[in-house]
CSV table of C-alpha atoms in Angstrom, one decimal:
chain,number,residue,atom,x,y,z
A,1446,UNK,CA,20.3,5.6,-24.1
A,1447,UNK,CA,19.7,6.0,-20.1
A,1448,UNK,CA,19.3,2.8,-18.2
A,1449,UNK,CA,15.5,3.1,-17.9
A,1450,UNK,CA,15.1,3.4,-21.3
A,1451,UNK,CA,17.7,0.6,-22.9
A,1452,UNK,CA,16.2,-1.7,-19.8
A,1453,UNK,CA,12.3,-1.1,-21.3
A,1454,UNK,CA,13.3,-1.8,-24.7
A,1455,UNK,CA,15.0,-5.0,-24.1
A,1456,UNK,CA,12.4,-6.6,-21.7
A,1457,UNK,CA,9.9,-5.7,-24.0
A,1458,UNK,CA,11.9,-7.1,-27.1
A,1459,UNK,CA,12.1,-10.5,-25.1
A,1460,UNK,CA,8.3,-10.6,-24.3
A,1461,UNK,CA,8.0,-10.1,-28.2
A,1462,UNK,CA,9.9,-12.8,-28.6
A,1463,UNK,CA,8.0,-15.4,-26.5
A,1464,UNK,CA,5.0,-14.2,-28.7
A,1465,UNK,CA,7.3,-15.0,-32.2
A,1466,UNK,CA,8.5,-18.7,-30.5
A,1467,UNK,CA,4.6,-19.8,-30.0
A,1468,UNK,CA,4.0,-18.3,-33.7
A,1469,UNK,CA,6.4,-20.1,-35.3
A,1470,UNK,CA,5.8,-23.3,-33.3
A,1471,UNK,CA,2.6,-24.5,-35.1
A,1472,UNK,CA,4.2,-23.6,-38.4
A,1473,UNK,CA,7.2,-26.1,-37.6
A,1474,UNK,CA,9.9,-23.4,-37.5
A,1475,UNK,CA,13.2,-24.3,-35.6
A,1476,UNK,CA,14.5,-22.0,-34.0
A,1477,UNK,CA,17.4,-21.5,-35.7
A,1478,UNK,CA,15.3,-20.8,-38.6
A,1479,UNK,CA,12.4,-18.8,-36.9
A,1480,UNK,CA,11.9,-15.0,-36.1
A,1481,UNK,CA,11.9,-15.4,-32.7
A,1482,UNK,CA,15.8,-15.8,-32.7
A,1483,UNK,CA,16.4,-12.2,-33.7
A,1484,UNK,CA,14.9,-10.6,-30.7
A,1485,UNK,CA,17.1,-12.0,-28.5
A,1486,UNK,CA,19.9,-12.3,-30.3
A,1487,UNK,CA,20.7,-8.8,-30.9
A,1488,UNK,CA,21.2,-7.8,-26.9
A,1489,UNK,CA,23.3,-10.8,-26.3
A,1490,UNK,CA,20.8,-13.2,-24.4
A,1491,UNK,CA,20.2,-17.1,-25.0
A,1492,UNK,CA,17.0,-19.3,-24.8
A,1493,UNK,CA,17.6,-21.3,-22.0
A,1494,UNK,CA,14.5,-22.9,-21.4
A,1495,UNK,CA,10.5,-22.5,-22.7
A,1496,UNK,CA,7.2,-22.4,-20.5
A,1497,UNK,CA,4.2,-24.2,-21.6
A,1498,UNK,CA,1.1,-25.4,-20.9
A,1499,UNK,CA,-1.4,-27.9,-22.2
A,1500,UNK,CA,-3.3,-30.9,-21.7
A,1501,UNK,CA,-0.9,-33.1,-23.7
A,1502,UNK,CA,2.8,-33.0,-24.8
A,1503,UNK,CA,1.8,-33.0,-28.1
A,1504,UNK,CA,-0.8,-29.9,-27.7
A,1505,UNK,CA,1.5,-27.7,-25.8
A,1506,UNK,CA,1.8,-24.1,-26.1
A,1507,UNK,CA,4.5,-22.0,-25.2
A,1508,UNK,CA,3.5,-18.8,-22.7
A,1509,UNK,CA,7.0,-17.8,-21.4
A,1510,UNK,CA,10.4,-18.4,-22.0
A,1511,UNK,CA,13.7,-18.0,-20.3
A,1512,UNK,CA,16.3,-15.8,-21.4
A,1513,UNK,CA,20.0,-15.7,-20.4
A,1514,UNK,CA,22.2,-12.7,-20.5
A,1515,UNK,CA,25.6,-13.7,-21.8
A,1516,UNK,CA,27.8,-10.9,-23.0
A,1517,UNK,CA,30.1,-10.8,-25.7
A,1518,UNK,CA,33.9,-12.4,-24.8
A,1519,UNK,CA,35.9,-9.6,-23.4
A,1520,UNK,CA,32.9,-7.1,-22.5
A,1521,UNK,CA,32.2,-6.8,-18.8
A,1522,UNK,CA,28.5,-7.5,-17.5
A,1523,UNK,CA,26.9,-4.2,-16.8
A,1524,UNK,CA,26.3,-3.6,-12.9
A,1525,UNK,CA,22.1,-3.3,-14.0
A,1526,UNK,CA,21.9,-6.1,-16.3
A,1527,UNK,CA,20.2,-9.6,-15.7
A,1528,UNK,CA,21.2,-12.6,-15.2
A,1529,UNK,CA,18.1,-13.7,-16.5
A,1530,UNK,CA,14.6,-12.7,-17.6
A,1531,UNK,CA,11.3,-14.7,-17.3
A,1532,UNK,CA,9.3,-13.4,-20.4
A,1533,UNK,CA,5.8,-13.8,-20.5
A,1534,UNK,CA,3.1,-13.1,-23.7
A,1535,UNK,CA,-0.2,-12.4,-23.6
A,1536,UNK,CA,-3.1,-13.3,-25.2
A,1537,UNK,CA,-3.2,-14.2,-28.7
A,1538,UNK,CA,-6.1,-13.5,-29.9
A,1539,UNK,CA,-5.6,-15.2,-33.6
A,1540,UNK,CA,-4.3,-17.7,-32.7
A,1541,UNK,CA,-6.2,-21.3,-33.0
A,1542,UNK,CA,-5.9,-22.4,-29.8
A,1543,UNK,CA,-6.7,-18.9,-28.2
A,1544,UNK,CA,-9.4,-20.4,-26.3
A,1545,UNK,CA,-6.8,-21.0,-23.5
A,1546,UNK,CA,-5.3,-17.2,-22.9
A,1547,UNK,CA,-9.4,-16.3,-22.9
A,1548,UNK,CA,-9.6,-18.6,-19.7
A,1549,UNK,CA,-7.1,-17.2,-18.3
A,1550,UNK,CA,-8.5,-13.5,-19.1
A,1551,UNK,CA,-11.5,-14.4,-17.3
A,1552,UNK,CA,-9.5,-15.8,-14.3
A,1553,UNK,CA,-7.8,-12.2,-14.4
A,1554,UNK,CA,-11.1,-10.7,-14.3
A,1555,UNK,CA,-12.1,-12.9,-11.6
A,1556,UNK,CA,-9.3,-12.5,-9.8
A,1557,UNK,CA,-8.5,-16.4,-9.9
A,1558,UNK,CA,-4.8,-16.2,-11.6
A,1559,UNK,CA,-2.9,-17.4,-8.6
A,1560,UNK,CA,-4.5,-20.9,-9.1
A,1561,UNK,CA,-4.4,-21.3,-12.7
A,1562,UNK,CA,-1.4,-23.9,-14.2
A,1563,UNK,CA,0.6,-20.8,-16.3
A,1564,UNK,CA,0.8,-18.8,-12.6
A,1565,UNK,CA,1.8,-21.9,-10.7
A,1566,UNK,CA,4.6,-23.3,-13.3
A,1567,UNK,CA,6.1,-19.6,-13.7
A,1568,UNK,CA,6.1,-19.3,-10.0
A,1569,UNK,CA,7.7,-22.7,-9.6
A,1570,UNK,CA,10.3,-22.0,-12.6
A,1571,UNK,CA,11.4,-18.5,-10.9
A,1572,UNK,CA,11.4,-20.6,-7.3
A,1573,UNK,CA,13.5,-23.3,-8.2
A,1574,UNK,CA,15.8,-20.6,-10.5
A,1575,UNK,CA,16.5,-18.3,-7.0
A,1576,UNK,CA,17.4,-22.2,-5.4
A,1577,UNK,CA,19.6,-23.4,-7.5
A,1578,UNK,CA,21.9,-19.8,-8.1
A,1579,UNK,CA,21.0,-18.0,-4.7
A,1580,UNK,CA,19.0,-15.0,-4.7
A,1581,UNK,CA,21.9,-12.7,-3.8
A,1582,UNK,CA,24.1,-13.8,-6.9
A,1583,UNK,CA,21.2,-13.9,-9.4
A,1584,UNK,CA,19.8,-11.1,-11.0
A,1585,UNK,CA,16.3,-12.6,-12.2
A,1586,UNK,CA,14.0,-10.0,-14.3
A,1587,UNK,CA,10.2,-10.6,-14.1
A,1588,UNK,CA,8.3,-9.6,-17.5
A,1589,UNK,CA,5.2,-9.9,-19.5
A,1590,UNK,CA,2.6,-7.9,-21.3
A,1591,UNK,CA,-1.2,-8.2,-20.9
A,1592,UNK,CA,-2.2,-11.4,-19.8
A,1593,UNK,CA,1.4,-12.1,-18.9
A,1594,UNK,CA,2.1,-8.8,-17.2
A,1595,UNK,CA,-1.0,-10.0,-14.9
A,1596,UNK,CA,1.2,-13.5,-14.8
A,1597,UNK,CA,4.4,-12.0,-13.8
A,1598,UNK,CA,2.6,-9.5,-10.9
A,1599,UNK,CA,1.4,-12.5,-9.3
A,1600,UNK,CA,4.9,-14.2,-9.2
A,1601,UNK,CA,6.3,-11.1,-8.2
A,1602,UNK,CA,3.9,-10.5,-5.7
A,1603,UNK,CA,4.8,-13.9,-4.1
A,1604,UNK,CA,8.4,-13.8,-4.3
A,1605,UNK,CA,8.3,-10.5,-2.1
A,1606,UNK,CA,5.3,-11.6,0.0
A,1607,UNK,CA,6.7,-14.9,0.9
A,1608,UNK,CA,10.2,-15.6,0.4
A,1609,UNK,CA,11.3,-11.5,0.4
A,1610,UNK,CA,13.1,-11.8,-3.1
A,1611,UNK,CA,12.1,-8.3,-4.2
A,1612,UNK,CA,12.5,-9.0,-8.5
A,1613,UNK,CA,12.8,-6.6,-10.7
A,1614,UNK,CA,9.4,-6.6,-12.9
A,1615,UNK,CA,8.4,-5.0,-16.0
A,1616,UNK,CA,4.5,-4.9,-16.2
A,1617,UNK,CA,3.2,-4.1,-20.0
A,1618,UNK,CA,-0.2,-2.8,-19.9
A,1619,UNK,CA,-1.1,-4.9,-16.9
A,1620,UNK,CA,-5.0,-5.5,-16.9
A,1621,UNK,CA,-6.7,-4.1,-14.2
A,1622,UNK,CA,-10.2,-5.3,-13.2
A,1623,UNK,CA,-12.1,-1.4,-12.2
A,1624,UNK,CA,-15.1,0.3,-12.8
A,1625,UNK,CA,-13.3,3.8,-13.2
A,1626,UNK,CA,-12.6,2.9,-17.2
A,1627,UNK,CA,-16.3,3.8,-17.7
A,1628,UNK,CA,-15.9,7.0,-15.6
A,1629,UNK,CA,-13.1,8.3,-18.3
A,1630,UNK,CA,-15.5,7.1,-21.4
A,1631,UNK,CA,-18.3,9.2,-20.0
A,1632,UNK,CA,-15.7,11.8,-19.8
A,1633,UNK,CA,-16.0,12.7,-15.9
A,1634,UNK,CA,-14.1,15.5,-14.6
A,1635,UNK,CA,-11.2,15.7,-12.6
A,1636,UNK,CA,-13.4,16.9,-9.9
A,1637,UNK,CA,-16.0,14.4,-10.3
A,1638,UNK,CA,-13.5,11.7,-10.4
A,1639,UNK,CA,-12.1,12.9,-7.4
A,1640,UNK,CA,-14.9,13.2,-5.9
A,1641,UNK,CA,-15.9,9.7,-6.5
A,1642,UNK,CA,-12.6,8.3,-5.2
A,1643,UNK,CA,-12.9,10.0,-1.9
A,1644,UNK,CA,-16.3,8.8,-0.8
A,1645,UNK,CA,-15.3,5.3,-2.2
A,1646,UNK,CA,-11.9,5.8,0.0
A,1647,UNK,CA,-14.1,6.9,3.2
A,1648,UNK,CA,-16.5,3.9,3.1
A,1649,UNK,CA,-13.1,1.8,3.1
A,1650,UNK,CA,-11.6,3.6,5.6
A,1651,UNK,CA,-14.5,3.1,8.2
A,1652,UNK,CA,-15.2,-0.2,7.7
A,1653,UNK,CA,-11.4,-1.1,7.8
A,1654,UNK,CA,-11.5,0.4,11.1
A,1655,UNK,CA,-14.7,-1.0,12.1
A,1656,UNK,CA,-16.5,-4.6,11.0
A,1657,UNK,CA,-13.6,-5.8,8.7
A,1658,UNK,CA,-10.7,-4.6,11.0
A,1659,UNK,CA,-9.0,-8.0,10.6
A,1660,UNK,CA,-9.1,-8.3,7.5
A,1661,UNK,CA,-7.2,-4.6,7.1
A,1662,UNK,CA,-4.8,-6.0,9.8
A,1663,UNK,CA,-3.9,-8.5,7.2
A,1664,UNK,CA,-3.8,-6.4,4.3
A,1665,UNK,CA,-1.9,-4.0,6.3
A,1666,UNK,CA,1.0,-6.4,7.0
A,1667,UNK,CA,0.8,-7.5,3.5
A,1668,UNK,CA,1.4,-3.9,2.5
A,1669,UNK,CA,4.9,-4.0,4.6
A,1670,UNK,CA,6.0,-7.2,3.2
A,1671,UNK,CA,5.3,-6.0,-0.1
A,1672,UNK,CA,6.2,-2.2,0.4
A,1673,UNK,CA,10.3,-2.7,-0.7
A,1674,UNK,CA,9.0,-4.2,-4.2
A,1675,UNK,CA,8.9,-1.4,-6.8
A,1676,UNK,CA,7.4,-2.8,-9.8
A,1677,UNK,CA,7.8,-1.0,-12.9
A,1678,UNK,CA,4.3,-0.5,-14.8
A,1679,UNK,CA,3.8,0.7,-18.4
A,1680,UNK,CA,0.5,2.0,-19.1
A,1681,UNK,CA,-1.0,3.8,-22.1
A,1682,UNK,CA,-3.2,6.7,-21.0
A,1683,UNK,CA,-5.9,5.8,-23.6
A,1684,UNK,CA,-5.9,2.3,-22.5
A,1685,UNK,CA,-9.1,1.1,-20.8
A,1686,UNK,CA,-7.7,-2.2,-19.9
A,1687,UNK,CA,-5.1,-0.7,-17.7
A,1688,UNK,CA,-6.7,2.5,-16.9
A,1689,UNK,CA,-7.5,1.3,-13.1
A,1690,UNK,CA,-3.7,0.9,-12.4
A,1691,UNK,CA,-3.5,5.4,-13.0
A,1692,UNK,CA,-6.6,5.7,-11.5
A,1693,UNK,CA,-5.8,3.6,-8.1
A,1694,UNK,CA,-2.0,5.4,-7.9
A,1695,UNK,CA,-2.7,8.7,-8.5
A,1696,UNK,CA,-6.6,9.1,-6.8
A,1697,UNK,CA,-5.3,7.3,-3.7
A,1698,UNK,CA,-2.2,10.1,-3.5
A,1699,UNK,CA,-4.8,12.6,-3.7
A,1700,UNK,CA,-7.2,11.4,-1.4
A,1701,UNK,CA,-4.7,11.3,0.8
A,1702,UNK,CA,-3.6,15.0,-0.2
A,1703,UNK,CA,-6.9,16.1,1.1
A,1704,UNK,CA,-7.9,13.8,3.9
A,1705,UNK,CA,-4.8,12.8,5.6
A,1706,UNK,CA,-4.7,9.2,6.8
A,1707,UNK,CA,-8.0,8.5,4.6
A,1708,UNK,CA,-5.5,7.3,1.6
A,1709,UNK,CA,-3.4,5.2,3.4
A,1710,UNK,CA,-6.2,3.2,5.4
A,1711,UNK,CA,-7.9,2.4,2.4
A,1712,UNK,CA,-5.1,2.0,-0.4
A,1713,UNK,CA,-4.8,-1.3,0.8
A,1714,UNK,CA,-8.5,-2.5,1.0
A,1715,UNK,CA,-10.9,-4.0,-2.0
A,1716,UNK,CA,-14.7,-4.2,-1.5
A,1717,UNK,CA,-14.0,-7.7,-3.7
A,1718,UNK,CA,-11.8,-8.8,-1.1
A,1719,UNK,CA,-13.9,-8.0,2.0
A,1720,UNK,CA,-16.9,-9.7,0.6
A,1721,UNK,CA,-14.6,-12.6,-0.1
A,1722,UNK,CA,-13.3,-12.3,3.6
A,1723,UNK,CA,-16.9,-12.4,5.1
A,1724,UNK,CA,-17.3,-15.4,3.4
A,1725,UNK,CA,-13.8,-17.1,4.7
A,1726,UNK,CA,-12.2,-16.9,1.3
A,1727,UNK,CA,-8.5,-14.6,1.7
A,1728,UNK,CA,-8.3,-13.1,-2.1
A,1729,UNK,CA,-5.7,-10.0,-2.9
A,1730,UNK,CA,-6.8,-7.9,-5.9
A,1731,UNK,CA,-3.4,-7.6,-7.4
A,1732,UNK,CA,-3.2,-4.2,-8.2
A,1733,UNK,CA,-3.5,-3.8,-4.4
A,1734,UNK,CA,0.0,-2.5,-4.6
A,1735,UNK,CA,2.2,-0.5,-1.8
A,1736,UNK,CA,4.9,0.8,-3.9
A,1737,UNK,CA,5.7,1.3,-7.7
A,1738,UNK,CA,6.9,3.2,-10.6
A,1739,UNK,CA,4.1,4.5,-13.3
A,1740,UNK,CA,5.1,5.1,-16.5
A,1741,UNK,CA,2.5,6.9,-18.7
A,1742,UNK,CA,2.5,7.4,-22.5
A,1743,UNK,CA,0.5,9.2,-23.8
A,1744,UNK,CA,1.2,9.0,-27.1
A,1745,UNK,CA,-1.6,6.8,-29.4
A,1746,UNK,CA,0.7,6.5,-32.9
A,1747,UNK,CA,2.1,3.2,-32.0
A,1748,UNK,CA,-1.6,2.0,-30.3
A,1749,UNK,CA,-2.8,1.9,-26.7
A,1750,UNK,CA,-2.5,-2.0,-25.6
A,1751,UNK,CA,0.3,-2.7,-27.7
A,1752,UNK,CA,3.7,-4.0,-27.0
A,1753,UNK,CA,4.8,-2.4,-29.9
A,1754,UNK,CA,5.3,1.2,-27.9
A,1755,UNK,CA,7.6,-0.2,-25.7
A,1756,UNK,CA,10.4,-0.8,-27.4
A,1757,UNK,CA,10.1,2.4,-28.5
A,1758,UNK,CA,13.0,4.8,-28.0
A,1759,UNK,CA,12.0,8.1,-25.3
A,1760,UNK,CA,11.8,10.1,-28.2
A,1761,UNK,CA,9.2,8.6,-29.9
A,1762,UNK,CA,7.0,8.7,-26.6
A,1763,UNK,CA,5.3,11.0,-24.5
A,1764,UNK,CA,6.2,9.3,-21.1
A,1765,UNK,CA,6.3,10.5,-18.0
A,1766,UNK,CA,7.0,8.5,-14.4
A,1767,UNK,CA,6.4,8.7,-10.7
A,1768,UNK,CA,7.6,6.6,-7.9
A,1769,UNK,CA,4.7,5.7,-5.3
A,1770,UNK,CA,5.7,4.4,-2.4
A,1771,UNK,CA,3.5,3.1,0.9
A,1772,UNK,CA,3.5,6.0,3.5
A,1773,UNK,CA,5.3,5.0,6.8
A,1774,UNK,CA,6.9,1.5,5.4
């Protein structure tokens, strides 16, 4: 297998596993005797810690876990692998206690997630990680799917933003809050599409340069503090709840493609966010993003939101990738 590929498959195995550990925990299951163990297991990593949440010890849930990469006596660590991986799950739907992952979907879809409890404890796990084994000796992998892939973008976006620790993340099916999900279900054409984009990316553009200029002047040295991070995101074609993410990547490119400078100005500006400016509030819509890789399948067999694609082998997949990167950075 390439790199990419074996490097999908296991992050993807361990997010499956935090989703197993929090399965078998209301059931009683040890570890030793759970299913979760089996997922990590096979590519040589160890549980070394669990993230939860809750009001009380006793009602505690498990949303991440900690995973470290120890290879087999003899075998020398590949130059790519971790150290370790922060997995995170995503919303459980069945689960009897789903009612928290709903309140953090609606903090997604509010764009609250950098205050809730799961954002601050992962952020303060990876933290106090990078402190105690140094950033330049430690190899920490970001990943999560869903709900989680929104969690682990907002602790990768503050590790590059504010302490320059550029992570390697692995974002499954990352929600993204846009309207453009009900342009594709009304079956809009490219040209309309583009079209829409480009008046949208004009009004940005000239009120960036106008009556919000300071408020591009900090998204604009956002976007070069953020611009060496290359996140990797893993997106279904058919799915609406991450649609945005191909939309905002590949509109902005072509925007710029046609209107030079038009693109870049207003890659980096929300309307959400400038109303929230004008009203003294600082808010960054998370998939304001400078730089990353897009991986599209476009295969349905395995589903559209699922995990369950991604730790499928190339062959079985219709993927194809581009790097984006911020223009001038």
């Amino acid at each position: 297998r390439s790199n990419e590929e074996h490097r999908r498959c296991i992050a993807a195995c361990l997010v499956k596993a935090t989703y197993i550990m929090e399965e078998d925990r209301p059931k009683c299951r040890v570890y030793d005797m759970g299913l979760a163990p089996l997922w990590w297991q096979s590519f040589h990593f160890e549980l070394r810690d669990l993230l939860k949440c809750g009001t009380e010890n006793a009602d505690e849930f498990i949303f991440g876990a900690i995973f470290e990469y120890c290879p087999p006596v003899g075998c020398q660590r590949h130059p790519s692998a971790p150290n370790y991986v922060f997995a995170l799950r995503g919303t459980m739907p069945r689960h009897p206690k789903s009612v928290h992952d709903l309140y953090n979907d609606i903090k997604v879809f509010l764009s609250d997630l950098p205050c809730c409890r799961r954002t601050q404890k992962a952020r303060q796990a990876v933290t106090n990680m990078l402190i105690r084994k140094g950033t330049e000796r430690c190899v920490l992998w970001l990943a999560g799917h869903s709900l989680g892939a929104s969690l682990a973008l907002e602790v990768g976006r503050d590790m590059a933003e504010q302490h320059q620790a550029y992570l390697p993340t692995f974002l499954f099916n990352p929600p993204n809050v846009s309207p453009m999900p009900a342009l594709n279900l009304l079956n809009a054409s490219e040209v309309a599409k583009k079209d829409v984009f480009t008046g949208s990316y004009l009004v940005k553009a000239a009120l960036g340069a106008t009556v919000m200029r300071s408020y591009c002047t900090r998204m604009e040295k956002v976007f070069q503090r953020l611009s060496p991070w290359v996140p990797e995101l893993y997106v279904n074609e058919r799915d609406i709840i991450c649609q945005g993410f191909i939309d905002y990547f590949e509109q902005r490119q072509k925007v710029e493609e046609r209107i030079a400078g038009v693109g870049r100005a207003a890659m980096k500006l929300s309307y959400r966010d400038m109303l929230s400016s004008l009203i003294g509030s600082s808010k960054e819509q998370p998939h304001l993003l400078p730089s990353a890789r897009l991986w599209k399948n476009s295969n349905t067999t395995f589903g559209t939101h699922g995990l369950k694609q991604w730790w499928r082998p190339d062959s079985e997949l219709k993927l194809s990738c581009r790097k984006f990167t911020y223009p001038g950075a």
